[in-house]
XYZ file of C-alpha atoms in Angstrom:
334
model
C -94.447 -14.259 -5.466
C -93.833 -10.704 -6.941
C -89.993 -11.798 -4.741
C -90.178 -15.154 -6.999
C -90.794 -13.733 -9.675
C -88.594 -11.141 -9.284
C -86.111 -13.478 -8.386
C -86.596 -15.223 -11.709
C -86.489 -11.848 -13.667
C -82.643 -11.531 -12.125
C -81.526 -15.099 -12.663
C -82.286 -15.157 -16.604
C -80.920 -11.875 -16.437
C -78.051 -13.094 -15.310
C -77.995 -16.267 -18.285
C -78.037 -13.508 -20.695
C -75.693 -11.274 -19.282
C -72.568 -13.710 -17.506
C -71.567 -14.728 -21.318
C -71.088 -11.774 -22.343
C -69.258 -10.665 -19.013
C -66.717 -14.008 -19.983
C -66.115 -12.578 -23.340
C -65.085 -9.555 -21.076
C -62.486 -10.958 -19.107
C -61.660 -12.852 -22.607
C -60.324 -10.019 -24.005
C -58.694 -8.530 -21.222
C -56.128 -12.327 -20.634
C -56.259 -11.926 -24.027
C -54.603 -8.439 -24.004
C -52.551 -9.055 -21.197
C -50.980 -12.226 -23.005
C -50.622 -10.158 -25.735
C -49.227 -6.663 -24.666
C -46.465 -9.298 -22.768
C -45.679 -10.992 -25.963
C -45.528 -7.346 -27.761
C -42.928 -6.214 -24.496
C -40.641 -9.886 -24.965
C -39.985 -9.202 -28.595
C -39.537 -5.312 -28.098
C -36.827 -6.526 -25.635
C -35.060 -9.087 -27.577
C -34.464 -6.333 -30.757
C -33.279 -3.810 -27.955
C -30.936 -5.967 -27.053
C -29.866 -6.718 -30.736
C -28.814 -2.917 -31.397
C -27.457 -2.629 -28.301
C -25.174 -5.525 -29.601
C -25.263 -3.831 -32.884
C -26.842 -6.432 -34.636
C -29.914 -5.673 -37.166
C -33.852 -6.797 -36.150
C -35.041 -9.413 -38.487
C -38.017 -7.870 -41.002
C -40.343 -10.825 -40.251
C -39.895 -10.161 -36.560
C -40.851 -6.385 -37.139
C -43.182 -7.070 -39.957
C -45.073 -9.858 -36.725
C -44.816 -7.080 -34.388
C -46.670 -4.576 -36.547
C -49.240 -7.093 -36.917
C -49.625 -7.165 -33.700
C -49.669 -3.723 -32.539
C -51.890 -2.927 -35.552
C -54.553 -6.019 -33.606
C -54.309 -4.127 -30.356
C -55.397 -0.364 -31.842
C -58.376 -2.073 -33.660
C -59.279 -3.944 -30.716
C -58.973 -0.850 -28.535
C -61.291 1.299 -31.305
C -63.713 -2.058 -31.389
C -63.666 -1.373 -27.787
C -63.784 2.542 -27.826
C -67.309 2.513 -30.159
C -69.304 -0.340 -27.852
C -70.237 2.100 -25.218
C -73.412 -0.288 -24.458
C -71.114 -2.876 -22.957
C -70.438 -0.919 -20.098
C -73.786 -0.877 -18.974
C -74.436 -4.480 -19.539
C -71.612 -4.671 -16.884
C -73.199 -2.681 -14.155
C -76.650 -4.309 -14.468
C -74.657 -7.653 -14.431
C -72.970 -6.214 -11.227
C -76.330 -5.545 -9.824
C -77.732 -8.375 -10.644
C -74.880 -10.458 -8.806
C -75.310 -8.573 -5.697
C -78.544 -9.802 -5.260
C -78.467 -13.423 -6.972
C -75.121 -13.766 -5.057
C -75.497 -11.171 -2.223
C -72.643 -13.233 0.043
C -70.259 -12.995 -3.323
C -67.143 -11.130 -3.806
C -67.476 -11.170 -7.415
C -68.146 -7.306 -7.456
C -64.469 -6.585 -7.409
C -64.143 -8.447 -10.134
C -67.118 -6.798 -12.158
C -65.229 -3.047 -11.353
C -62.256 -4.042 -13.003
C -64.487 -4.769 -15.971
C -66.058 -1.361 -16.076
C -63.170 0.222 -15.497
C -61.384 -1.591 -18.085
C -63.929 -0.792 -20.653
C -65.191 2.741 -19.902
C -61.552 3.562 -20.171
C -60.785 5.292 -24.137
C -57.343 3.798 -25.327
C -57.071 1.066 -22.418
C -55.368 -1.055 -25.011
C -52.870 0.805 -26.855
C -52.887 2.737 -22.973
C -51.659 -0.681 -21.112
C -48.845 -0.907 -24.592
C -47.859 2.211 -24.110
C -46.532 1.909 -20.390
C -45.767 -1.506 -20.436
C -43.331 -0.380 -23.508
C -42.175 2.959 -22.375
C -41.004 0.689 -18.850
C -37.551 -0.212 -21.396
C -34.818 1.893 -22.322
C -34.874 2.276 -25.862
C -38.445 1.685 -26.741
C -38.351 4.319 -29.295
C -35.470 2.470 -31.861
C -37.879 -0.280 -32.170
C -40.958 1.732 -32.487
C -38.949 3.218 -35.219
C -38.223 0.534 -37.143
C -41.613 -0.273 -37.053
C -43.329 2.866 -38.470
C -40.064 3.194 -40.908
C -40.350 -0.601 -42.408
C -44.408 0.255 -42.501
C -43.546 3.770 -44.892
C -41.395 1.894 -46.712
C -44.351 -0.969 -47.486
C -46.262 1.703 -49.161
C -43.800 3.886 -50.607
C -42.311 0.795 -52.425
C -46.036 -0.071 -53.493
C -46.120 -3.820 -51.364
C -49.497 -4.525 -50.453
C -50.964 -6.847 -52.275
C -54.031 -6.522 -49.898
C -56.311 -4.259 -48.091
C -55.589 -5.602 -44.965
C -52.059 -5.055 -45.590
C -52.381 -1.362 -46.624
C -54.645 -0.482 -43.567
C -52.613 -2.685 -41.424
C -49.448 0.043 -41.841
C -51.102 3.236 -42.579
C -52.202 2.172 -38.847
C -49.101 1.193 -37.577
C -47.870 4.667 -38.589
C -50.521 6.177 -37.133
C -50.757 4.418 -33.267
C -46.999 4.261 -33.456
C -46.727 8.183 -33.396
C -49.083 8.132 -30.958
C -47.141 5.312 -28.790
C -43.707 6.382 -29.247
C -44.880 10.351 -27.665
C -43.922 10.553 -23.967
C -45.100 12.044 -21.592
C -44.407 15.854 -20.871
C -40.558 15.003 -19.288
C -40.135 12.097 -21.977
C -39.725 11.778 -26.032
C -41.230 14.699 -27.806
C -42.084 12.558 -31.079
C -42.531 15.727 -33.408
C -39.117 16.930 -32.913
C -36.931 13.863 -32.832
C -34.629 14.164 -35.359
C -33.747 10.069 -35.949
C -36.135 9.596 -38.629
C -37.493 12.077 -40.557
C -41.250 13.058 -40.279
C -42.124 14.058 -43.801
C -42.488 10.652 -45.262
C -44.849 9.824 -42.141
C -46.742 13.843 -42.499
C -47.454 12.395 -46.119
C -49.438 9.287 -45.702
C -51.498 10.805 -42.768
C -52.132 13.935 -44.892
C -52.972 11.003 -47.699
C -55.215 9.411 -45.716
C -57.253 11.664 -42.730
C -59.600 9.549 -42.519
C -59.223 5.281 -41.910
C -61.637 2.688 -41.703
C -61.422 -0.080 -38.824
C -63.801 -2.354 -39.271
C -67.763 -2.580 -40.953
C -68.601 0.862 -40.293
C -66.112 2.195 -37.675
C -63.196 4.638 -38.785
C -60.453 6.269 -37.360
C -59.950 10.027 -37.426
C -56.465 10.665 -37.250
C -57.109 14.287 -36.163
C -58.212 12.386 -32.930
C -55.354 10.305 -32.818
C -52.520 13.012 -32.969
C -54.620 14.972 -30.388
C -53.978 12.889 -27.589
C -50.196 13.007 -27.800
C -48.393 14.870 -25.281
C -46.400 16.923 -27.228
C -49.221 17.388 -29.852
C -49.472 21.567 -30.867
C -52.690 22.234 -32.190
C -49.755 24.712 -35.088
C -48.802 21.419 -36.186
C -52.294 20.147 -37.461
C -51.415 21.878 -41.153
C -48.425 19.754 -41.298
C -50.348 16.134 -41.161
C -53.503 17.178 -41.951
C -55.221 19.106 -44.809
C -56.552 21.613 -43.580
C -56.278 24.583 -45.956
C -59.099 24.692 -48.649
C -57.653 23.368 -51.710
C -56.130 20.290 -49.312
C -59.802 19.729 -48.221
C -60.766 19.486 -52.007
C -58.378 17.243 -52.681
C -59.012 14.790 -49.880
C -62.303 15.043 -51.040
C -61.536 14.271 -54.441
C -58.913 11.309 -53.526
C -61.431 9.258 -51.528
C -64.047 9.826 -54.458
C -64.780 6.171 -56.553
C -66.790 8.704 -59.059
C -63.721 10.737 -59.831
C -61.807 7.433 -60.576
C -63.652 5.816 -62.925
C -62.081 6.828 -65.559
C -59.047 5.289 -65.203
C -60.811 2.463 -63.251
C -62.747 1.361 -66.596
C -59.584 1.701 -68.640
C -57.009 0.362 -66.642
C -59.683 -2.489 -66.312
C -60.311 -2.956 -69.940
C -57.019 -2.810 -71.073
C -55.750 -6.148 -67.795
C -58.943 -7.882 -69.350
C -57.483 -7.657 -72.744
C -53.912 -8.097 -72.029
C -55.247 -11.812 -69.775
C -57.239 -13.168 -72.417
C -54.658 -12.534 -75.194
C -51.958 -14.087 -72.872
C -54.491 -17.103 -72.203
C -55.452 -17.569 -75.300
C -52.042 -18.031 -76.699
C -51.345 -20.495 -73.997
C -54.262 -22.229 -74.800
C -53.212 -22.676 -78.217
C -49.523 -24.294 -77.341
C -49.337 -27.982 -77.804
C -49.161 -29.933 -74.061
C -45.652 -30.383 -74.913
C -44.865 -26.383 -75.685
C -46.934 -25.812 -72.184
C -44.550 -27.491 -70.209
C -41.370 -26.165 -71.866
C -42.142 -22.579 -71.481
C -39.067 -19.881 -71.022
C -38.614 -18.100 -67.697
C -38.958 -14.934 -69.561
C -42.643 -16.373 -70.720
C -43.076 -17.586 -67.259
C -41.985 -14.269 -65.467
C -44.528 -12.396 -68.285
C -47.470 -13.867 -67.126
C -46.438 -13.696 -63.287
C -45.898 -9.515 -63.656
C -49.329 -9.692 -65.465
C -51.045 -11.697 -62.946
C -49.783 -9.931 -59.719
C -50.637 -6.453 -61.679
C -54.254 -7.773 -61.737
C -54.083 -9.067 -57.608
C -52.879 -4.748 -57.584
C -55.571 -3.692 -59.371
C -58.173 -5.332 -57.349
C -56.695 -4.108 -54.025
C -56.917 -0.593 -55.738
C -60.247 -0.784 -56.455
C -61.322 -2.738 -52.943
C -59.337 -0.102 -51.248
C -61.004 3.124 -53.031
C -64.574 1.259 -51.695
C -63.751 0.745 -48.558
C -61.667 4.740 -48.548
C -64.838 6.168 -49.774
C -67.290 4.240 -47.157
C -65.225 5.426 -44.130
C -65.343 9.245 -45.273
C -68.982 8.892 -46.094
C -68.629 7.835 -42.264
C -66.477 10.169 -41.488
C -68.640 12.924 -43.244
C -72.421 11.983 -43.357
C -75.716 13.593 -45.285
C -77.385 16.059 -43.531
C -81.051 16.421 -42.686
C -81.479 18.084 -46.077
C -79.714 14.845 -47.834
C -76.845 16.879 -48.986
C -73.990 15.026 -48.074
C -71.058 17.063 -45.993
C -67.576 17.209 -47.987
C -69.452 15.285 -50.760
C -65.881 13.322 -52.210
C -66.966 14.031 -56.050
């Protein structure tokens, strides 16, 4: 009777864990397909460079988005350490429920994948480094991300963090092994334009309460040296205070209220003017007047993005610097 109860318990546990394990198999298949697509597009861009043609900005944008998806997936996988234990439990139960099956080989692969930190980005790095000229494509990608951020061409928080993460992980993936490319001494592009973004955002939000510590990612680069940290990260007391200030919503409340009140006033006046027009006049608005309305609405959307990002970034900062047992936050912004 005890054996029957134990067998029934194992089958129940197996039924609970089986869908989770299948999700992990699906994740691996998706990862393999995504890396394959990324490498395929990289090959086509390298060939275009060889012919002296410039790559499509649209294609590079889509590659940046796919690259960011893989980076975020890696971060989510790394944080879920309990999945490794679930896989190990599944393997033990499976061997008892199906003792003559060869399923363990597949489960071992899953465990190795889940236990290996940066398995997804590491796979992408390995595949892209096999291509001659991979660094050229990554240069285009992180340069385009920097240009988008510098020009303020991000309309949503997702776009902003996608480009910031693309710069950070792009530098990591570009850096070669001990005998390969040293991204920090590459004279083909200016590192200063990337340093300022990472120094401004040393903590990046990922998903929910998860964040990325830029210092940790940079330290994984083969050619990273401790002496470089002061160029990339806010290490001095003055820089640390400024970083706290910039992540603080409290310190920006005056400008937030000012911009909000100014925009609401202008928007209300403009809408009142339009409502006062007759139907015929509304149909014959000049292009210049429509342009003014478009610029006003665009500005309002940018304000919403800015305020939303401020809240998301402050949350990420507090997740990185939580309150101490005494109740005071370490490196409290504001």
